[in-house]
Short mmCIF file of C-alpha atoms in Angstrom, two decimals:
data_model
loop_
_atom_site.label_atom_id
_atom_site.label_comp_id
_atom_site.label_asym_id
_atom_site.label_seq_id
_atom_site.Cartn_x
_atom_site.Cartn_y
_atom_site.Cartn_z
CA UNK R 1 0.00 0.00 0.00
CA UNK R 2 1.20 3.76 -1.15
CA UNK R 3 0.35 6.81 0.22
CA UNK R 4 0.79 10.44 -1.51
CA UNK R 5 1.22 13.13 0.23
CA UNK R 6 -1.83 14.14 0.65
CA UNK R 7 -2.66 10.95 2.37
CA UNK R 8 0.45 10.86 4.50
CA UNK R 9 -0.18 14.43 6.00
CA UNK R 10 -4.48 13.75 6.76
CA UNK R 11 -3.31 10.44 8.35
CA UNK R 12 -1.03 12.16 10.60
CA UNK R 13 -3.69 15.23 11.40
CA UNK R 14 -5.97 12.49 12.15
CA UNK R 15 -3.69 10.84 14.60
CA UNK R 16 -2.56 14.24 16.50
CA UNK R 17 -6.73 14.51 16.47
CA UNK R 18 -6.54 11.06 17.90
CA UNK R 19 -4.64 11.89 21.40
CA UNK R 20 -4.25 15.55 21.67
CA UNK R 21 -6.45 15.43 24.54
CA UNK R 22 -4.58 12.72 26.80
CA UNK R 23 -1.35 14.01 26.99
CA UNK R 24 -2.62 17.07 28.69
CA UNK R 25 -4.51 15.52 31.68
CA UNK R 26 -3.20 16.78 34.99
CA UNK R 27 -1.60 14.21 36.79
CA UNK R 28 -1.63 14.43 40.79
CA UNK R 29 -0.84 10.96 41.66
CA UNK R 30 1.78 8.21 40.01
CA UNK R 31 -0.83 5.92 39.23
CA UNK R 32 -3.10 8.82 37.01
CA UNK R 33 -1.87 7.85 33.68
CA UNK R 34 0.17 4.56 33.55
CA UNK R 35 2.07 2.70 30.59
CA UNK R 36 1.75 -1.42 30.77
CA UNK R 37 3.75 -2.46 28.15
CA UNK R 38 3.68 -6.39 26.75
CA UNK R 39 7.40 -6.54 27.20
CA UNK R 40 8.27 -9.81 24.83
CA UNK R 41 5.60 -8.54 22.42
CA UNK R 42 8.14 -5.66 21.81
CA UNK R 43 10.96 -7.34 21.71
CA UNK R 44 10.54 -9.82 19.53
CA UNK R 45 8.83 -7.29 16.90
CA UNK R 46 11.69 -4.79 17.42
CA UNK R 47 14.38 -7.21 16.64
CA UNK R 48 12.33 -8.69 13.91
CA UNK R 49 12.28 -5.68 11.75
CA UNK R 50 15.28 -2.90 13.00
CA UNK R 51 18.76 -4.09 10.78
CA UNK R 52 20.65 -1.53 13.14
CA UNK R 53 24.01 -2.25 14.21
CA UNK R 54 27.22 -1.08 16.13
CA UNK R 55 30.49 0.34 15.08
CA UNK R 56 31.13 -3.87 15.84
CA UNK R 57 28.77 -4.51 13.26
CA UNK R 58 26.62 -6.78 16.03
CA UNK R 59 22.89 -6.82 15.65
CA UNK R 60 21.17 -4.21 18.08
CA UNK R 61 18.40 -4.00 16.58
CA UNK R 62 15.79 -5.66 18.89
CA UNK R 63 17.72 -3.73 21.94
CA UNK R 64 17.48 -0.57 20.41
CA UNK R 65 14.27 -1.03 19.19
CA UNK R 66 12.66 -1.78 22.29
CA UNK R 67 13.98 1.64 23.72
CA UNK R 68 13.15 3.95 21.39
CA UNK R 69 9.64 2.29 20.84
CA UNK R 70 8.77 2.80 24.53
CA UNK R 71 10.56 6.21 24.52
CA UNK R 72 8.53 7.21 21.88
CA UNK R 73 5.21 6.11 23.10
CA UNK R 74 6.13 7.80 26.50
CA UNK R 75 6.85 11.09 24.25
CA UNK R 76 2.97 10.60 22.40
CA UNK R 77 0.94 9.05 25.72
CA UNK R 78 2.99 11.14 28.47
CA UNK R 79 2.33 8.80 31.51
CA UNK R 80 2.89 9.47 34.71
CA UNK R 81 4.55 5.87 35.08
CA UNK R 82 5.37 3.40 32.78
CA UNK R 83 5.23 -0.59 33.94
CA UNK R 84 7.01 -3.34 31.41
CA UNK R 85 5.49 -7.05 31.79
CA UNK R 86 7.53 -10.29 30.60
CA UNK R 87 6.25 -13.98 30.22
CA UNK R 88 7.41 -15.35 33.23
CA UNK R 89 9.00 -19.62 33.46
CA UNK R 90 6.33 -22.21 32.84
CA UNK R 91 3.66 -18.95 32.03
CA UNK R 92 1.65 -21.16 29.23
CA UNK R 93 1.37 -24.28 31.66
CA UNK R 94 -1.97 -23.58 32.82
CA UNK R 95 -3.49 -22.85 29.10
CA UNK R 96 -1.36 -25.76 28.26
CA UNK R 97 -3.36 -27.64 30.85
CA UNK R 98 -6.50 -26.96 28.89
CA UNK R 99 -5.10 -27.40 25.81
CA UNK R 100 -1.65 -29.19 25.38
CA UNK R 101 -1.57 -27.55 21.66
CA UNK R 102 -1.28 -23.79 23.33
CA UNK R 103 1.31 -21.94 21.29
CA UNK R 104 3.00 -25.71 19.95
CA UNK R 105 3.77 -24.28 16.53
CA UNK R 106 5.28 -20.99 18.20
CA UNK R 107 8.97 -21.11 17.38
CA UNK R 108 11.31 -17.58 16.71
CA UNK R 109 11.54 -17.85 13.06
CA UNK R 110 15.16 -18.04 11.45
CA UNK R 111 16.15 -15.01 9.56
CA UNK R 112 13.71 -12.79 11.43
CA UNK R 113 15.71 -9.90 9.98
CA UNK R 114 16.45 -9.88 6.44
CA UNK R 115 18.39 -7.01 5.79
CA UNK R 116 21.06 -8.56 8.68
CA UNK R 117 23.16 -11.17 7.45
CA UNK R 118 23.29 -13.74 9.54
CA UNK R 119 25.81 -16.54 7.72
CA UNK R 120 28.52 -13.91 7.99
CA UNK R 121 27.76 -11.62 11.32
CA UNK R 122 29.81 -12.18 14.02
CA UNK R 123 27.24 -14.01 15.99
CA UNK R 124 24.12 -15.86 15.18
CA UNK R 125 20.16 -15.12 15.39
CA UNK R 126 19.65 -17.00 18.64
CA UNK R 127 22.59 -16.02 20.39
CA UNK R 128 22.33 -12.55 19.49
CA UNK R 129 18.45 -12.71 20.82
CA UNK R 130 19.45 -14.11 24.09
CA UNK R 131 22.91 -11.48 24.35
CA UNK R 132 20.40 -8.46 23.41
CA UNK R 133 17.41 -9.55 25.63
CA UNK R 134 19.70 -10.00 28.45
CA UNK R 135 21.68 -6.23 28.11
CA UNK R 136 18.25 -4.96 27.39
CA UNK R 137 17.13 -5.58 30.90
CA UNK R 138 20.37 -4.14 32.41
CA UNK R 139 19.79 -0.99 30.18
CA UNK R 140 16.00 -0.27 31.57
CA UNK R 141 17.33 -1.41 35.23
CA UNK R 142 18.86 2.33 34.81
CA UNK R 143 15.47 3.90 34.23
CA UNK R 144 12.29 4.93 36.07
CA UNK R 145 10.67 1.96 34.98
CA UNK R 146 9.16 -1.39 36.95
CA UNK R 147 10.09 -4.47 35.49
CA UNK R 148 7.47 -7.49 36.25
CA UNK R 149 8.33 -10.98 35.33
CA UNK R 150 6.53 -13.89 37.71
CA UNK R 151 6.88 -17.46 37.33
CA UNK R 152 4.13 -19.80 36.54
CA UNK R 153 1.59 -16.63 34.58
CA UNK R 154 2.50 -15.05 31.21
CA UNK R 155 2.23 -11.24 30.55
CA UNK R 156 -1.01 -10.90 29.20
CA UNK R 157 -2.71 -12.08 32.67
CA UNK R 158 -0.11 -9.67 34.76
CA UNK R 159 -1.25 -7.08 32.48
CA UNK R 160 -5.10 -7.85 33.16
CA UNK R 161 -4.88 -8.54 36.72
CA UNK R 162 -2.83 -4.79 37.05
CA UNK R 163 -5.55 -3.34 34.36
CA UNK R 164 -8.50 -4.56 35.87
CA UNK R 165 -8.03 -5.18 39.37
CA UNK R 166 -4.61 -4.15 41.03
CA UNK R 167 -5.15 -0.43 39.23
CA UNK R 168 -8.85 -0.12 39.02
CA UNK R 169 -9.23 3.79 39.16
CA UNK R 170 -6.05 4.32 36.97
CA UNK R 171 -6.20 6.05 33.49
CA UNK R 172 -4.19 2.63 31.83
CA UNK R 173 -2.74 2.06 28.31
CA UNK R 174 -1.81 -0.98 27.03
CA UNK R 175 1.18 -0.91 24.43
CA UNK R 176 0.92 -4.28 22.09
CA UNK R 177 0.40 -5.93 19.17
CA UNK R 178 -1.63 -8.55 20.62
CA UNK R 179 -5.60 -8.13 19.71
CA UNK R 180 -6.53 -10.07 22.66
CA UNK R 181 -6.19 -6.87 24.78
CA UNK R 182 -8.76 -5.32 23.21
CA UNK R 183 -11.32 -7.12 24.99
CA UNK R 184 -9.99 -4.80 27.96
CA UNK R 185 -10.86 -1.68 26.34
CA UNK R 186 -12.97 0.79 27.74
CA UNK R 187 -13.60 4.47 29.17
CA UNK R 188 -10.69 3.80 31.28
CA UNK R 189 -8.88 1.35 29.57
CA UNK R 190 -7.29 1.80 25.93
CA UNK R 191 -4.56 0.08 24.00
CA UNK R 192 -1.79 1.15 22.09
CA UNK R 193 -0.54 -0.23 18.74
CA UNK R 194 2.65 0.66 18.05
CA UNK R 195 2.93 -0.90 14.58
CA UNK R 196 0.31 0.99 13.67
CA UNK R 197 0.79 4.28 15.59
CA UNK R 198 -3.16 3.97 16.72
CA UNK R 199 -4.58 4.12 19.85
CA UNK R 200 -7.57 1.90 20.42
CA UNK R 201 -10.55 3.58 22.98
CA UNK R 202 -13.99 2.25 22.53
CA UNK R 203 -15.05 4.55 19.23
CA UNK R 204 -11.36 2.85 17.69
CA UNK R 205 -12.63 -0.68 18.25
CA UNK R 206 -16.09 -0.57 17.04
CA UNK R 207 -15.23 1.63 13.74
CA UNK R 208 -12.01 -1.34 12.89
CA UNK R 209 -14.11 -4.37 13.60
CA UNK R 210 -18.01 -3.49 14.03
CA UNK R 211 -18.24 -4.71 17.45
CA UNK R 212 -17.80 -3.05 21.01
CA UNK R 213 -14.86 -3.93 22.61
CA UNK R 214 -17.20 -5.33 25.03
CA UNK R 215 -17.78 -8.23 22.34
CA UNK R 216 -14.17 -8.25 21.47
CA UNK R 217 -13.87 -11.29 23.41
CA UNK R 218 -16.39 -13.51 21.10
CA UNK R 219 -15.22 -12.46 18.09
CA UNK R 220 -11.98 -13.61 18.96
CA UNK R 221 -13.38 -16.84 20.25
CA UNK R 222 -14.97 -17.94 16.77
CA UNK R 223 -11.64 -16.16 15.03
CA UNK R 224 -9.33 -17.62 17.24
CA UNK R 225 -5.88 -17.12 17.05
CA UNK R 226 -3.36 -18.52 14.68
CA UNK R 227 -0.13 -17.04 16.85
CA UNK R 228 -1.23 -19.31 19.68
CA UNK R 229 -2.42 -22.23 17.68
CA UNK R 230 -5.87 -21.63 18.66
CA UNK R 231 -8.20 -22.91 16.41
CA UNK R 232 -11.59 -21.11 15.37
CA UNK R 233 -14.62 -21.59 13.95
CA UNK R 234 -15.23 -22.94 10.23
CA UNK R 235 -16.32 -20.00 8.58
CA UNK R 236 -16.06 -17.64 10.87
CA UNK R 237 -14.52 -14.74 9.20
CA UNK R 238 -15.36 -10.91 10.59
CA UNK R 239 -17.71 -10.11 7.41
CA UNK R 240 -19.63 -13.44 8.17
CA UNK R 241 -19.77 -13.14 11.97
CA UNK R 242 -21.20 -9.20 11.14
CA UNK R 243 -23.63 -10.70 8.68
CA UNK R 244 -24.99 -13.60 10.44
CA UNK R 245 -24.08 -12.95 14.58
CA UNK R 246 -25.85 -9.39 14.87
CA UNK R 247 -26.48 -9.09 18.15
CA UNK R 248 -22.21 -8.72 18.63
CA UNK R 249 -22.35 -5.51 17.26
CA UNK R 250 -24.70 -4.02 19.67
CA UNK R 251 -23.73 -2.35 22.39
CA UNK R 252 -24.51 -4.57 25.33
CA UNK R 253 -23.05 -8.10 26.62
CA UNK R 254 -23.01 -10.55 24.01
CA UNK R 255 -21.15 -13.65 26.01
CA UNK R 256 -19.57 -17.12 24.62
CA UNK R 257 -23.04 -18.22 26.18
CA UNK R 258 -25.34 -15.90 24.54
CA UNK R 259 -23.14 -17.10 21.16
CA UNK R 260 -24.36 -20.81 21.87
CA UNK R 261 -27.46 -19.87 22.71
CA UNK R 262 -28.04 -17.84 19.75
CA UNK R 263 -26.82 -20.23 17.46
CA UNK R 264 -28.71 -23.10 18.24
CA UNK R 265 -31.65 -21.20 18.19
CA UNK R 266 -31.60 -20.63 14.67
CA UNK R 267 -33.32 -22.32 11.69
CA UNK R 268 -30.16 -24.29 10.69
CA UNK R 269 -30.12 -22.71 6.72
CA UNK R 270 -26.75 -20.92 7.96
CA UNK R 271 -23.99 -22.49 7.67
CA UNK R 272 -22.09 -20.45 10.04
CA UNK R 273 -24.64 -20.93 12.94
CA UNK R 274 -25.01 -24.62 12.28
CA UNK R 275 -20.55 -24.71 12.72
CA UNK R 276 -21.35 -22.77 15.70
CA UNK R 277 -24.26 -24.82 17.29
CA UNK R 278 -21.48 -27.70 16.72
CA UNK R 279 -18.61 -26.65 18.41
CA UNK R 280 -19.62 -25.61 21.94
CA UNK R 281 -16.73 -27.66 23.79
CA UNK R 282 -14.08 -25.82 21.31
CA UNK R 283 -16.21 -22.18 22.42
CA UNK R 284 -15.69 -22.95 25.58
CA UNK R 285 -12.10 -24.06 25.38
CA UNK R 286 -11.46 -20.72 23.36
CA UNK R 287 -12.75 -18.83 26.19
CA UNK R 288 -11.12 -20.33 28.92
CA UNK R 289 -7.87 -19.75 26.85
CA UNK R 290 -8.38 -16.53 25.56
CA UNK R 291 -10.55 -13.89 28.01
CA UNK R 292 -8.32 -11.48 30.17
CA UNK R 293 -11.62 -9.89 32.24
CA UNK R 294 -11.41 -11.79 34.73
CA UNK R 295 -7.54 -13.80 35.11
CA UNK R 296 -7.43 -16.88 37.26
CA UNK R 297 -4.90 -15.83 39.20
CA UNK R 298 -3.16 -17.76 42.35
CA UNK R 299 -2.66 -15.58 45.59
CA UNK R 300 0.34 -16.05 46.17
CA UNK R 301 1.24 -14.73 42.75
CA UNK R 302 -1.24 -11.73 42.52
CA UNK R 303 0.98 -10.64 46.13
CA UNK R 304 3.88 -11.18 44.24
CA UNK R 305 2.57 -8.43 41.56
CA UNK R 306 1.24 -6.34 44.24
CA UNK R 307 4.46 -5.84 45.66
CA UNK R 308 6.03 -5.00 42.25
CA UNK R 309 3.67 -2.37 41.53
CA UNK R 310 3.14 -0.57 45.03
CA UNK R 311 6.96 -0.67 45.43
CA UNK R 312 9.02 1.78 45.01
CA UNK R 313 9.71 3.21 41.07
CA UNK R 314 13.41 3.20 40.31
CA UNK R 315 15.20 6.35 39.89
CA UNK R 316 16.78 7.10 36.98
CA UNK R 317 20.43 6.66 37.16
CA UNK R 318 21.82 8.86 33.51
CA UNK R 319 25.36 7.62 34.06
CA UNK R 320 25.26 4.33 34.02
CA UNK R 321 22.81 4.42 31.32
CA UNK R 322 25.47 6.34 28.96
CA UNK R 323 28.23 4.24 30.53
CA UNK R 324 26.61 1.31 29.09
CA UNK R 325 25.71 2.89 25.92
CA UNK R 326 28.94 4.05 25.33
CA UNK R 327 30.93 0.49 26.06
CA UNK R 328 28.04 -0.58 23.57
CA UNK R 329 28.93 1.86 21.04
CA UNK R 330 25.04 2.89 20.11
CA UNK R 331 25.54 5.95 19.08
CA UNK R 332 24.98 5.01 15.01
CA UNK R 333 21.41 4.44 16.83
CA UNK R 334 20.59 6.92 18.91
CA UNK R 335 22.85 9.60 17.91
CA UNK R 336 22.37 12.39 20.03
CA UNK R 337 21.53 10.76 23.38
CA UNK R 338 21.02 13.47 25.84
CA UNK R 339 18.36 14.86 23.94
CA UNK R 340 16.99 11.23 23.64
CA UNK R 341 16.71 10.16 27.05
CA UNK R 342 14.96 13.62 28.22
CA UNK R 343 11.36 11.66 28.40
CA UNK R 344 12.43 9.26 30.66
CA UNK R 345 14.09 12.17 32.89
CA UNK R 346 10.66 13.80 32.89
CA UNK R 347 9.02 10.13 33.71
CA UNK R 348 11.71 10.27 36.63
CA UNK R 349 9.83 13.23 38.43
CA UNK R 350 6.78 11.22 39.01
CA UNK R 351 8.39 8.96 41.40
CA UNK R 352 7.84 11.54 44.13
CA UNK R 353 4.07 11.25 43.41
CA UNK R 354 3.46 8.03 45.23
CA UNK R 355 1.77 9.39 48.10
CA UNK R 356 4.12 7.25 50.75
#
């Protein structure tokens, strides 16, 4: 797809229409306006598509990318804190427990990054994943940012639990790729893509898919979700689920139930409904593996989350930060970097807005 200029520059307007209003909030507290970020969602994307490298010629790209992405959604979003979620050991085991296919065919596809070349570079893809994941943590150890990574849960039921329960009066936005998030959306709740530069509220949802974001959830129950190896329903495509599954489009609860319900109350001349009326154990498997409202969650881990978040923000440490970048020789990526790291300076300021 091409755009002219003409395009280009009413696309932009129409983003800067988008969020002019949220940067500008006034924030009293450091939980107004907070940043959960899907932390291996960026990764992986960042080192998937930036070719950057150091004066070394090593790969950086999926270290780098990860910190300017987040520095420049902190720039467009301005939060008053900014929390980064990662998968944590043996997170799929309970979906897996449900369904031992969860995520089987996921595997970090070789040559991720075309324009590096890998047969001659000075390391290979996997090592240089690992090497970069691994300095990337040290690097954001140096800024005002909480890390959360618990064993036994995976990021996308941290970043419910925090969404929906641990934060409940919180302004919160949601940076990821993954369309599973926008089941979470609401007046208080939005999500950022930042592959596509748009930020999801409730008017974003409906006018991209035709359905609330309250309804998210069922749609991606028949859909499912080909990234996880979750299976859908036969037929089950968005213009056939508009056409034949109304009631998801109005604005009011339409559950997995009310789907089964629905379906098997039809006359049976629709295909789509008749695949539907069929499949009620793989409905119900889909939502068990897929809805984020309301995340089974073990105590002992939700206190382990809870004492993440209510801790105590990091300060910003600048030195270090430029120590490391300069033993790292980054500067072909970021090259002026006091300029560069002035959002997360700002982010620093917050800290002292705990209340404790």
């Amino acid at each position: 797809m091409s755009f002219n200029k003409k395009d280009l520059n009413d696309k932009f307007i129409s983003f800067l229409d988008q969020i002019k209003d949220e940067p500008h909030k006034s924030v009293t507290h450091l939980n107004d306006r907070v940043l959960v970020i899907d932390g291996l969602n960026t990764f992986i994307r960042s080192f998937s598509v930036n070719p950057a490298i150091n004066e070394d010629g090593l790969h950086i790209g999926g270290m780098m990318g990860f910190l300017k992405s987040i520095r420049y959604t902190c720039d467009i979003l301005k939060p008053s804190r900014c929390i980064i979620v990662f998968d944590g050991k043996d997170g799929s085991k309970r979906r897996s427990k449900i369904y031992p296919e969860y995520k089987a065919t996921r595997k970090v596809k070789k040559r991720l990054n075309r324009n590096v070349d890998w047969g001659t570079a000075p390391q290979d893809e996997e090592e240089s994943m690992k090497q970069q994941m691994g300095r990337l943590i040290e690097y954001l150890e140096q800024l005002p940012l909480t890390l959360i990574c618990v064993d036994g849960i995976e990021a996308d039921d941290t970043i419910a639990y925090i969404s929906q329960q641990l934060l409940s009066n919180s302004d919160i936005f949601i940076m990821s790729t993954d369309k599973d998030f926008l089941q979470l959306v609401d007046k208080r709740v939005k999500v950022w893509s930042p592959t596509k530069k748009k930020l999801y509220t409730e008017n974003e949802v409906f006018e991209e898919y035709g359905i609330p974001s309250r309804n998210i959830l069922t749609y991606r129950i028949l859909d499912g979700d080909k990234s996880d190896n979750i299976g859908g329903i036969r037929g089950a495509g968005l213009k056939s689920i508009l056409k034949y599954v109304q009631p998801i489009t109005d604005d009011k609860d339409f559950t997995a139930r009310d789907l089964i319900e629905f379906a098997e109350k039809s006359d049976g001349k629709i295909k789509l409904l008749e695949n539907i009326k069929n499949s009620s154990n793989l409905i119900k498997r889909n939502y068990l593996l897929m809805q984020l409202q309301k995340v089974d969650i073990p105590n002992h881990i939700k206190m382990k989350i809870q004492g993440a978040v209510n801790g105590e923000v990091p300060q910003l440490i600048k030195y270090r930060f430029q120590t490391m970048f300069l033993k790292d020789k980054l500067s072909t990526a970021i090259p002026n970097l006091d300029t560069w790291i002035m959002e997360f300076t700002r982010l620093d300021r917050f800290r002292g807005l705990s209340g404790k």
